[in-house]
């Protein structure tokens, strides 16, 4: 005899589908107990499922004595199955309730629950992250990740439409691309390897195969700085395209950002409202400032900055006050950028590079890349790197390397902007930083 599978209870509706128009209809629901309110003769169970929360009303005379007694034990976060009848109820939150006819408790949560999912007890970010799975059940926190899912989908559809091919490059690598200090070392069968900081060299190489590529994936930086915008594991949206320069890829980037805004507005209005965010589709093209212009601007208001120096947080804070929303900073000093960035032909002190900013937050960086092998070798040496360590990459330059350009966009930083959160940890399901490796 084959083993019998456990009886599976099925729902007829999601809680968000319970509307006054269903008045009189029998429904079956599945979900978690968000909250219970007991008013003596009457009990209200707020039932939460993926779609939202609906009110289940228990009239004491509607259940058998036994069932009623069992219900006394019901607690927050228990999983229940509910059978009931929809009734218009102007006093209920959404103008409707489900009158309980029968129920089953499918899984009991151990009490006391260490964290209040209803949000009545305020919690700081560390407490929230310590109890992350419960914290994520809060509708407004879940909303962030529903938006995140829409954003990912929008990015994929936009880039695919523009002829970009989605690629996957290795996470275990042997050479650093974005500066040696921020690398995590891995013992790779007794050999020294590193967790990838970005797909930089692979995405450049792959333009010789697919011309336009993109990748969405986790990358790793051993960030010593404990800030609200840095984590050790982040998601990078990367593109790289043959026969494009910095201006071409900046255009792709601003159009992508506008597309993402449109999609989120279309598909997630409820979630935006829950988060208290008023989103507008940004006007493109975004404003563009050169590094030189902004250094001058800072100096004019008495801020100390040396030409050549990268903008630090205090500089960016000041610039962000003056320049709101999205804007580009272009033509950084070649010295301040990685070895693969193309120096400007007419002034090699400057580079064909850019950052995309939102207020004071850096969201992306990119530029035209060096496509000439000897120049790349020279730049490696100038940055104190040994071309020999990059021989596999350099080899590709001997097989026909087109002019190419690209960028890397921090997915979580974009989400911070879209969801109005000011700590990157809020927009990562299970964030990793210097002090946090669990949950
Ligand atoms: P960069 O190092 O500037 O460029 O990174 C690109 C973008 O990734 C995000 N980011 C981070 N987000 C959270 N935590 C971190 N520790 C972190 N580090 C980076 C930022 C940043 O703007 N290869 C180049 C991109 C390119 O030129 O194509 C690169 O990695 O939003």
Short mmCIF file of C-alpha atoms and ligand atoms in Angstrom, two decimals:
data_model
loop_
_atom_site.label_atom_id
_atom_site.label_comp_id
_atom_site.label_asym_id
_atom_site.label_seq_id
_atom_site.Cartn_x
_atom_site.Cartn_y
_atom_site.Cartn_z
CA UNK A 1 0.00 0.00 0.00
CA UNK A 2 1.39 3.37 -0.91
CA UNK A 3 1.67 5.82 1.97
CA UNK A 4 -1.20 8.31 2.12
CA UNK A 5 -0.24 11.93 1.92
CA UNK A 6 -1.52 14.21 4.62
CA UNK A 7 -4.80 15.87 3.92
CA UNK A 8 -4.17 19.25 2.33
CA UNK A 9 -6.56 22.04 3.13
CA UNK A 10 -7.06 24.45 0.30
CA UNK A 11 -8.04 28.08 0.37
CA UNK A 12 -10.77 29.53 -1.82
CA UNK A 13 -9.55 33.11 -1.50
CA UNK A 14 -6.63 35.21 -0.38
CA UNK A 15 -7.38 37.69 2.36
CA UNK A 16 -7.06 40.63 -0.05
CA UNK A 17 -9.80 39.09 -2.19
CA UNK A 18 -12.32 39.27 0.66
CA UNK A 19 -14.35 42.26 -0.44
CA UNK A 20 -17.81 43.56 0.48
CA UNK A 21 -19.10 42.35 -2.92
CA UNK A 22 -18.68 38.76 -1.71
CA UNK A 23 -21.31 39.35 0.99
CA UNK A 24 -22.98 36.04 1.87
CA UNK A 25 -20.42 33.82 0.15
CA UNK A 26 -18.68 30.91 1.90
CA UNK A 27 -14.90 31.14 1.89
CA UNK A 28 -11.92 29.13 3.07
CA UNK A 29 -8.73 30.90 4.14
CA UNK A 30 -5.25 29.89 5.21
CA UNK A 31 -2.75 32.05 7.02
CA UNK A 32 -1.12 33.22 10.23
CA UNK A 33 -2.80 34.79 13.25
CA UNK A 34 -1.59 38.38 13.16
CA UNK A 35 -3.49 39.52 16.21
CA UNK A 36 -6.44 38.49 18.38
CA UNK A 37 -8.82 40.93 20.01
CA UNK A 38 -11.23 39.60 22.59
CA UNK A 39 -14.25 41.72 23.47
CA UNK A 40 -15.96 39.20 25.70
CA UNK A 41 -18.93 38.02 23.65
CA UNK A 42 -17.06 38.45 20.41
CA UNK A 43 -13.52 37.72 19.23
CA UNK A 44 -11.67 39.17 16.25
CA UNK A 45 -8.87 37.26 14.62
CA UNK A 46 -6.74 39.23 12.19
CA UNK A 47 -5.64 36.65 9.67
CA UNK A 48 -2.52 37.43 7.66
CA UNK A 49 -1.51 35.79 4.41
CA UNK A 50 0.74 36.76 1.55
CA UNK A 51 -1.81 39.24 0.20
CA UNK A 52 -2.63 41.13 3.38
CA UNK A 53 -4.76 40.92 6.51
CA UNK A 54 -8.49 40.27 6.90
CA UNK A 55 -10.77 40.24 9.88
CA UNK A 56 -12.30 36.96 11.00
CA UNK A 57 -15.08 37.47 13.53
CA UNK A 58 -15.96 34.80 16.06
CA UNK A 59 -19.43 34.95 17.55
CA UNK A 60 -19.43 32.71 20.57
CA UNK A 61 -22.73 31.04 19.71
CA UNK A 62 -21.50 30.11 16.22
CA UNK A 63 -19.11 27.37 17.41
CA UNK A 64 -19.43 24.21 19.47
CA UNK A 65 -18.35 24.48 23.09
CA UNK A 66 -15.27 22.38 22.39
CA UNK A 67 -14.18 24.40 19.38
CA UNK A 68 -14.75 27.56 21.31
CA UNK A 69 -12.63 26.29 24.16
CA UNK A 70 -9.78 25.31 21.83
CA UNK A 71 -9.89 28.76 20.36
CA UNK A 72 -8.91 30.18 23.74
CA UNK A 73 -5.48 28.71 23.07
CA UNK A 74 -5.06 30.40 19.74
CA UNK A 75 -2.10 32.79 19.71
CA UNK A 76 -0.14 35.11 17.49
CA UNK A 77 1.67 33.46 14.56
CA UNK A 78 -0.29 30.18 14.78
CA UNK A 79 -1.10 28.89 11.30
CA UNK A 80 -4.84 28.37 10.85
CA UNK A 81 -7.42 27.23 8.36
CA UNK A 82 -10.69 29.12 8.48
CA UNK A 83 -14.12 28.41 7.01
CA UNK A 84 -16.60 31.22 7.14
CA UNK A 85 -19.09 33.47 5.45
CA UNK A 86 -18.29 36.93 4.14
CA UNK A 87 -20.30 39.78 5.57
CA UNK A 88 -20.24 43.48 4.79
CA UNK A 89 -19.14 45.22 7.94
CA UNK A 90 -18.71 48.99 7.75
CA UNK A 91 -16.96 48.97 11.15
CA UNK A 92 -14.23 46.56 9.99
CA UNK A 93 -11.00 47.92 8.52
CA UNK A 94 -11.77 47.06 4.92
CA UNK A 95 -15.56 47.22 5.29
CA UNK A 96 -15.83 43.45 5.38
CA UNK A 97 -15.36 40.51 7.73
CA UNK A 98 -15.53 36.74 7.63
CA UNK A 99 -17.88 35.18 10.16
CA UNK A 100 -16.16 32.07 11.48
CA UNK A 101 -18.01 28.78 10.97
CA UNK A 102 -15.18 26.33 11.53
CA UNK A 103 -11.40 26.34 11.86
CA UNK A 104 -8.34 24.14 12.28
CA UNK A 105 -5.09 25.09 13.96
CA UNK A 106 -2.43 23.74 11.59
CA UNK A 107 0.72 24.78 13.40
CA UNK A 108 1.15 26.33 16.79
CA UNK A 109 3.77 28.97 17.44
CA UNK A 110 5.76 28.52 20.63
CA UNK A 111 4.92 31.16 23.18
CA UNK A 112 5.92 33.74 24.00
CA UNK A 113 6.81 34.96 20.50
CA UNK A 114 10.06 36.93 21.08
CA UNK A 115 9.14 39.73 18.70
CA UNK A 116 5.95 41.70 18.09
CA UNK A 117 4.90 41.34 14.45
CA UNK A 118 2.02 43.83 14.83
CA UNK A 119 4.56 46.61 15.33
CA UNK A 120 3.00 47.89 18.56
CA UNK A 121 6.29 47.41 20.33
CA UNK A 122 8.94 49.49 18.54
CA UNK A 123 12.21 47.69 17.78
CA UNK A 124 15.63 48.98 16.80
CA UNK A 125 17.46 47.66 13.74
CA UNK A 126 19.55 45.12 15.68
CA UNK A 127 16.56 43.60 17.44
CA UNK A 128 14.76 43.55 14.13
CA UNK A 129 17.59 41.72 12.40
CA UNK A 130 18.05 39.29 15.29
CA UNK A 131 14.44 38.21 14.73
CA UNK A 132 14.52 38.78 11.01
CA UNK A 133 12.03 36.10 9.95
CA UNK A 134 9.40 37.57 12.28
CA UNK A 135 10.38 41.12 11.33
CA UNK A 136 9.85 40.27 7.64
CA UNK A 137 6.29 39.19 8.41
CA UNK A 138 5.40 42.79 9.25
CA UNK A 139 3.42 43.94 6.21
CA UNK A 140 5.50 47.09 5.70
CA UNK A 141 8.76 45.13 5.77
CA UNK A 142 7.42 42.48 3.44
CA UNK A 143 6.38 45.34 1.14
CA UNK A 144 10.05 46.26 0.62
CA UNK A 145 10.79 42.84 -0.80
CA UNK A 146 7.69 42.74 -2.98
CA UNK A 147 8.98 45.98 -4.49
CA UNK A 148 12.44 44.39 -4.78
CA UNK A 149 10.99 41.52 -6.76
CA UNK A 150 9.23 43.93 -9.13
CA UNK A 151 12.45 45.92 -9.55
CA UNK A 152 14.42 42.81 -10.51
CA UNK A 153 11.79 41.80 -13.01
CA UNK A 154 11.69 45.32 -14.48
CA UNK A 155 15.48 45.38 -14.84
CA UNK A 156 15.52 42.02 -16.58
CA UNK A 157 12.75 42.98 -18.98
CA UNK A 158 14.33 46.35 -19.79
CA UNK A 159 17.83 45.03 -20.46
CA UNK A 160 16.65 41.96 -22.35
CA UNK A 161 14.55 44.25 -24.55
CA UNK A 162 17.67 46.27 -25.34
CA UNK A 163 19.50 43.17 -26.52
CA UNK A 164 21.50 42.43 -23.35
CA UNK A 165 22.14 38.76 -22.58
CA UNK A 166 22.02 37.63 -18.95
CA UNK A 167 25.27 35.99 -17.88
CA UNK A 168 26.64 34.32 -14.75
CA UNK A 169 30.30 34.76 -13.90
CA UNK A 170 32.36 33.01 -11.18
CA UNK A 171 32.13 34.03 -7.53
CA UNK A 172 35.44 32.31 -6.74
CA UNK A 173 38.31 34.15 -8.38
CA UNK A 174 42.06 34.70 -8.12
CA UNK A 175 42.54 38.41 -8.94
CA UNK A 176 41.09 41.53 -7.36
CA UNK A 177 39.45 44.12 -9.58
CA UNK A 178 38.14 46.77 -7.22
CA UNK A 179 41.09 47.26 -4.88
CA UNK A 180 42.96 44.62 -2.94
CA UNK A 181 42.03 45.60 0.60
CA UNK A 182 38.39 44.64 0.47
CA UNK A 183 38.82 40.98 -0.48
CA UNK A 184 37.59 37.90 1.36
CA UNK A 185 40.11 35.11 1.10
CA UNK A 186 38.96 31.54 0.50
CA UNK A 187 40.95 28.36 1.03
CA UNK A 188 40.38 26.70 -2.33
CA UNK A 189 41.70 23.15 -1.95
CA UNK A 190 44.86 24.54 -0.41
CA UNK A 191 45.19 27.38 -2.92
CA UNK A 192 44.49 31.01 -2.19
CA UNK A 193 41.34 32.29 -3.87
CA UNK A 194 38.96 35.18 -3.24
CA UNK A 195 35.25 35.90 -3.27
CA UNK A 196 34.49 38.09 -6.28
CA UNK A 197 34.02 41.82 -5.65
CA UNK A 198 32.40 42.34 -9.05
CA UNK A 199 32.10 40.55 -12.40
CA UNK A 200 34.28 43.26 -13.96
CA UNK A 201 36.86 41.39 -16.03
CA UNK A 202 34.54 38.57 -17.06
CA UNK A 203 31.79 40.91 -18.21
CA UNK A 204 34.32 42.84 -20.30
CA UNK A 205 35.64 39.63 -21.87
CA UNK A 206 32.13 38.44 -22.64
CA UNK A 207 31.38 41.53 -24.76
CA UNK A 208 33.59 39.80 -27.37
CA UNK A 209 31.04 36.98 -27.46
CA UNK A 210 27.60 38.51 -26.82
CA UNK A 211 28.37 42.23 -27.35
CA UNK A 212 25.82 43.25 -24.68
CA UNK A 213 25.71 41.43 -21.36
CA UNK A 214 24.20 41.93 -17.94
CA UNK A 215 24.48 40.14 -14.63
CA UNK A 216 22.52 40.37 -11.41
CA UNK A 217 24.19 38.68 -8.51
CA UNK A 218 25.78 38.79 -5.08
CA UNK A 219 29.29 40.16 -4.70
CA UNK A 220 31.52 40.45 -1.67
CA UNK A 221 33.53 43.23 -0.10
CA UNK A 222 35.37 42.88 3.20
CA UNK A 223 34.11 46.31 4.24
CA UNK A 224 35.74 47.53 7.42
CA UNK A 225 33.57 50.64 7.47
CA UNK A 226 30.34 50.11 9.36
CA UNK A 227 27.96 52.51 7.63
CA UNK A 228 24.31 52.59 6.65
CA UNK A 229 25.21 52.01 3.02
CA UNK A 230 27.90 49.32 3.12
CA UNK A 231 27.52 45.59 3.65
CA UNK A 232 29.85 42.66 3.02
CA UNK A 233 27.50 40.91 0.62
CA UNK A 234 25.55 43.07 -1.82
CA UNK A 235 23.75 42.58 -5.10
CA UNK A 236 25.24 44.21 -8.14
CA UNK A 237 23.42 44.90 -11.38
CA UNK A 238 26.14 44.98 -14.01
CA UNK A 239 26.07 45.72 -17.69
CA UNK A 240 28.82 45.80 -20.30
CA UNK A 241 28.44 46.59 -23.99
CA UNK A 242 30.71 46.47 -27.01
CA UNK A 243 30.81 49.52 -29.30
CA UNK A 244 29.51 51.83 -26.58
CA UNK A 245 31.16 54.60 -24.59
CA UNK A 246 30.35 56.20 -21.25
CA UNK A 247 27.59 58.40 -22.68
CA UNK A 248 25.85 55.43 -24.28
CA UNK A 249 25.81 53.42 -21.06
CA UNK A 250 24.77 56.44 -18.98
CA UNK A 251 21.75 56.68 -21.27
CA UNK A 252 20.96 53.00 -20.72
CA UNK A 253 21.25 53.57 -16.97
CA UNK A 254 18.95 56.60 -16.74
CA UNK A 255 16.37 54.97 -18.99
CA UNK A 256 16.53 51.86 -16.84
CA UNK A 257 16.00 53.88 -13.65
CA UNK A 258 12.97 55.64 -15.16
CA UNK A 259 11.57 52.29 -16.33
CA UNK A 260 12.00 50.80 -12.85
CA UNK A 261 10.14 53.75 -11.30
CA UNK A 262 7.28 53.33 -13.79
CA UNK A 263 6.98 49.60 -13.12
CA UNK A 264 7.04 50.00 -9.34
CA UNK A 265 4.36 52.70 -9.56
CA UNK A 266 2.20 50.49 -11.78
CA UNK A 267 2.61 47.27 -9.86
CA UNK A 268 3.23 48.22 -6.24
CA UNK A 269 1.08 51.22 -5.34
CA UNK A 270 -0.19 49.50 -2.18
CA UNK A 271 3.31 48.67 -0.99
CA UNK A 272 4.52 52.22 -1.65
CA UNK A 273 1.60 53.53 0.37
CA UNK A 274 2.38 51.15 3.24
CA UNK A 275 5.92 52.51 3.27
CA UNK A 276 4.73 56.11 3.05
CA UNK A 277 6.70 56.70 -0.13
CA UNK A 278 5.59 59.09 -2.85
CA UNK A 279 7.45 58.11 -5.96
CA UNK A 280 7.70 60.11 -9.20
CA UNK A 281 9.14 58.94 -12.46
CA UNK A 282 12.38 60.95 -12.69
CA UNK A 283 12.88 63.16 -15.72
CA UNK A 284 15.61 62.08 -18.10
CA UNK A 285 18.28 62.91 -19.08
CA UNK A 286 19.61 63.25 -15.53
CA UNK A 287 21.75 66.30 -14.76
CA UNK A 288 25.45 65.83 -15.39
CA UNK A 289 28.31 67.52 -13.55
CA UNK A 290 31.99 66.95 -14.05
CA UNK A 291 34.25 66.14 -11.13
CA UNK A 292 36.05 69.45 -11.81
CA UNK A 293 32.81 71.43 -11.56
CA UNK A 294 31.87 69.89 -8.24
CA UNK A 295 35.35 70.34 -6.74
CA UNK A 296 35.11 73.99 -7.71
CA UNK A 297 31.64 74.22 -6.21
CA UNK A 298 32.87 72.75 -2.92
CA UNK A 299 35.89 75.06 -2.80
CA UNK A 300 33.69 78.08 -3.45
CA UNK A 301 31.73 77.37 -0.28
CA UNK A 302 34.92 76.89 1.71
CA UNK A 303 35.05 73.10 1.84
CA UNK A 304 38.55 71.64 1.92
CA UNK A 305 39.26 69.27 -0.92
CA UNK A 306 42.36 68.55 -2.98
CA UNK A 307 41.99 68.00 -6.70
CA UNK A 308 42.42 64.26 -7.31
CA UNK A 309 40.91 63.23 -4.00
CA UNK A 310 37.79 61.06 -4.17
CA UNK A 311 34.66 62.63 -2.67
CA UNK A 312 34.33 61.50 0.93
CA UNK A 313 31.09 61.20 2.88
CA UNK A 314 31.24 64.82 4.18
CA UNK A 315 31.70 66.11 0.61
CA UNK A 316 28.88 63.97 -0.70
CA UNK A 317 26.58 65.13 2.11
CA UNK A 318 27.16 68.74 1.08
CA UNK A 319 26.75 67.99 -2.64
CA UNK A 320 23.59 66.00 -1.89
CA UNK A 321 22.03 69.01 -0.15
CA UNK A 322 22.49 71.08 -3.31
CA UNK A 323 21.78 68.46 -5.92
CA UNK A 324 18.62 66.56 -5.18
CA UNK A 325 17.43 63.38 -6.86
CA UNK A 326 19.37 61.57 -9.54
CA UNK A 327 22.45 63.12 -11.15
CA UNK A 328 25.70 61.99 -12.74
CA UNK A 329 29.23 62.98 -11.82
CA UNK A 330 31.57 62.41 -14.78
CA UNK A 331 35.28 62.54 -15.62
CA UNK A 332 36.89 61.60 -12.32
CA UNK A 333 40.67 61.82 -12.03
CA UNK A 334 42.18 58.71 -13.63
CA UNK A 335 44.15 58.14 -10.42
CA UNK A 336 41.01 57.72 -8.34
CA UNK A 337 39.48 55.07 -10.60
CA UNK A 338 40.27 51.37 -11.15
CA UNK A 339 42.88 50.31 -13.72
CA UNK A 340 40.35 49.26 -16.36
CA UNK A 341 38.86 52.76 -16.85
CA UNK A 342 39.82 54.59 -20.05
CA UNK A 343 41.80 57.82 -19.53
CA UNK A 344 40.56 60.75 -21.66
CA UNK A 345 42.52 61.05 -24.88
CA UNK A 346 42.97 64.84 -24.70
CA UNK A 347 43.68 64.92 -20.96
CA UNK A 348 44.83 61.58 -19.49
CA UNK A 349 44.64 62.97 -15.94
CA UNK A 350 40.87 62.64 -16.36
CA UNK A 351 38.99 59.47 -17.16
CA UNK A 352 35.90 58.47 -19.11
CA UNK A 353 34.17 57.54 -15.87
CA UNK A 354 30.97 58.40 -14.05
CA UNK A 355 29.04 57.79 -10.88
CA UNK A 356 25.27 57.92 -10.62
CA UNK A 357 24.16 59.68 -7.46
CA UNK A 358 20.86 60.13 -5.67
CA UNK A 359 21.13 63.07 -3.28
CA UNK A 360 24.31 62.13 -1.43
CA UNK A 361 24.19 58.38 -2.09
CA UNK A 362 26.34 56.77 -4.78
CA UNK A 363 24.21 54.26 -6.65
CA UNK A 364 26.39 53.21 -9.56
CA UNK A 365 29.73 53.68 -11.19
CA UNK A 366 30.99 52.93 -14.65
CA UNK A 367 32.65 54.24 -17.73
CA UNK A 368 34.42 53.49 -20.97
CA UNK A 369 37.00 50.73 -20.54
CA UNK A 370 40.50 50.44 -21.86
CA UNK A 371 40.40 48.31 -25.01
CA UNK A 372 44.11 48.45 -25.81
CA UNK A 373 46.32 45.81 -24.20
CA UNK A 374 49.48 47.87 -23.78
CA UNK A 375 47.59 50.74 -22.16
CA UNK A 376 45.89 48.30 -19.80
CA UNK A 377 49.25 46.83 -18.81
CA UNK A 378 50.61 50.34 -18.22
CA UNK A 379 47.63 51.21 -16.02
CA UNK A 380 48.03 47.99 -14.03
CA UNK A 381 51.67 48.82 -13.35
CA UNK A 382 50.79 52.42 -12.42
CA UNK A 383 48.39 51.07 -9.84
CA UNK A 384 51.07 48.82 -8.39
CA UNK A 385 49.53 45.65 -9.84
CA UNK A 386 51.46 42.94 -11.63
CA UNK A 387 50.27 42.35 -15.24
CA UNK A 388 51.47 38.75 -14.88
CA UNK A 389 48.63 38.14 -12.38
CA UNK A 390 46.17 39.27 -15.07
CA UNK A 391 47.61 37.21 -17.92
CA UNK A 392 44.40 35.31 -18.63
CA UNK A 393 42.49 38.55 -18.93
CA UNK A 394 45.19 40.28 -20.98
CA UNK A 395 45.23 37.37 -23.44
CA UNK A 396 41.67 38.22 -24.44
CA UNK A 397 42.95 41.58 -25.72
CA UNK A 398 44.99 39.71 -28.33
CA UNK A 399 41.91 38.15 -29.86
CA UNK A 400 40.07 41.31 -30.94
CA UNK A 401 38.78 43.62 -28.20
CA UNK A 402 36.17 46.20 -29.20
CA UNK A 403 35.67 49.58 -27.56
CA UNK A 404 33.34 48.84 -24.68
CA UNK A 405 31.71 50.43 -21.66
CA UNK A 406 29.52 49.47 -18.74
CA UNK A 407 28.46 50.10 -15.19
CA UNK A 408 27.69 48.45 -11.87
CA UNK A 409 24.58 49.53 -9.99
CA UNK A 410 24.12 48.68 -6.32
CA UNK A 411 20.73 46.97 -6.21
CA UNK A 412 20.18 47.56 -2.51
CA UNK A 413 21.14 51.22 -2.75
CA UNK A 414 18.58 51.68 -5.52
CA UNK A 415 16.03 49.94 -3.28
CA UNK A 416 16.87 52.34 -0.44
CA UNK A 417 15.88 55.19 -2.74
CA UNK A 418 12.73 53.49 -4.02
CA UNK A 419 11.49 52.47 -0.58
CA UNK A 420 12.67 55.54 1.32
CA UNK A 421 14.78 53.51 3.79
CA UNK A 422 17.99 54.97 5.14
CA UNK A 423 19.77 51.83 6.31
CA UNK A 424 20.81 49.33 3.63
CA UNK A 425 20.22 46.47 6.10
CA UNK A 426 16.47 47.15 5.97
CA UNK A 427 16.37 46.28 2.27
CA UNK A 428 18.36 43.02 2.53
CA UNK A 429 16.57 39.90 3.73
CA UNK A 430 19.52 38.60 5.74
CA UNK A 431 22.24 41.27 5.71
CA UNK A 432 25.91 40.54 6.27
CA UNK A 433 28.28 43.10 7.72
CA UNK A 434 31.43 43.06 9.81
CA UNK A 435 29.44 42.35 12.95
CA UNK A 436 26.61 40.24 11.56
CA UNK A 437 26.89 36.75 10.16
CA UNK A 438 23.55 35.44 11.46
CA UNK A 439 20.68 34.87 11.04
P1 LIG B 1 31.87 50.00 -7.47
O1 LIG B 1 32.93 49.43 -6.62
O2 LIG B 1 31.70 51.49 -7.43
O3 LIG B 1 32.12 49.65 -9.00
O4 LIG B 1 30.49 49.31 -7.13
C1 LIG B 1 29.34 49.58 -7.90
C2 LIG B 1 28.16 49.88 -6.99
O5 LIG B 1 27.92 48.77 -6.14
C3 LIG B 1 27.43 49.23 -4.90
N1 LIG B 1 28.33 48.77 -3.81
C4 LIG B 1 27.92 48.41 -2.59
N2 LIG B 1 26.71 48.34 -2.02
C5 LIG B 1 26.62 47.94 -0.75
N3 LIG B 1 27.68 47.57 0.01
C6 LIG B 1 28.92 47.62 -0.50
N4 LIG B 1 29.95 47.23 0.25
C7 LIG B 1 29.08 48.05 -1.86
N5 LIG B 1 30.14 48.20 -2.68
C8 LIG B 1 29.67 48.64 -3.86
C9 LIG B 1 27.39 50.74 -4.95
C10 LIG B 1 28.36 51.05 -6.06
O6 LIG B 1 28.07 52.28 -6.70
N6 LIG B 1 33.16 47.15 -11.38
C11 LIG B 1 32.68 48.45 -10.99
C12 LIG B 1 31.44 48.86 -11.75
C13 LIG B 1 31.72 49.10 -13.22
O7 LIG B 1 32.57 49.96 -13.52
O8 LIG B 1 31.07 48.44 -14.06
C14 LIG B 1 32.40 48.42 -9.49
O9 LIG B 1 32.34 47.40 -8.87
O10 LIG B 1 26.07 51.12 -5.32
#
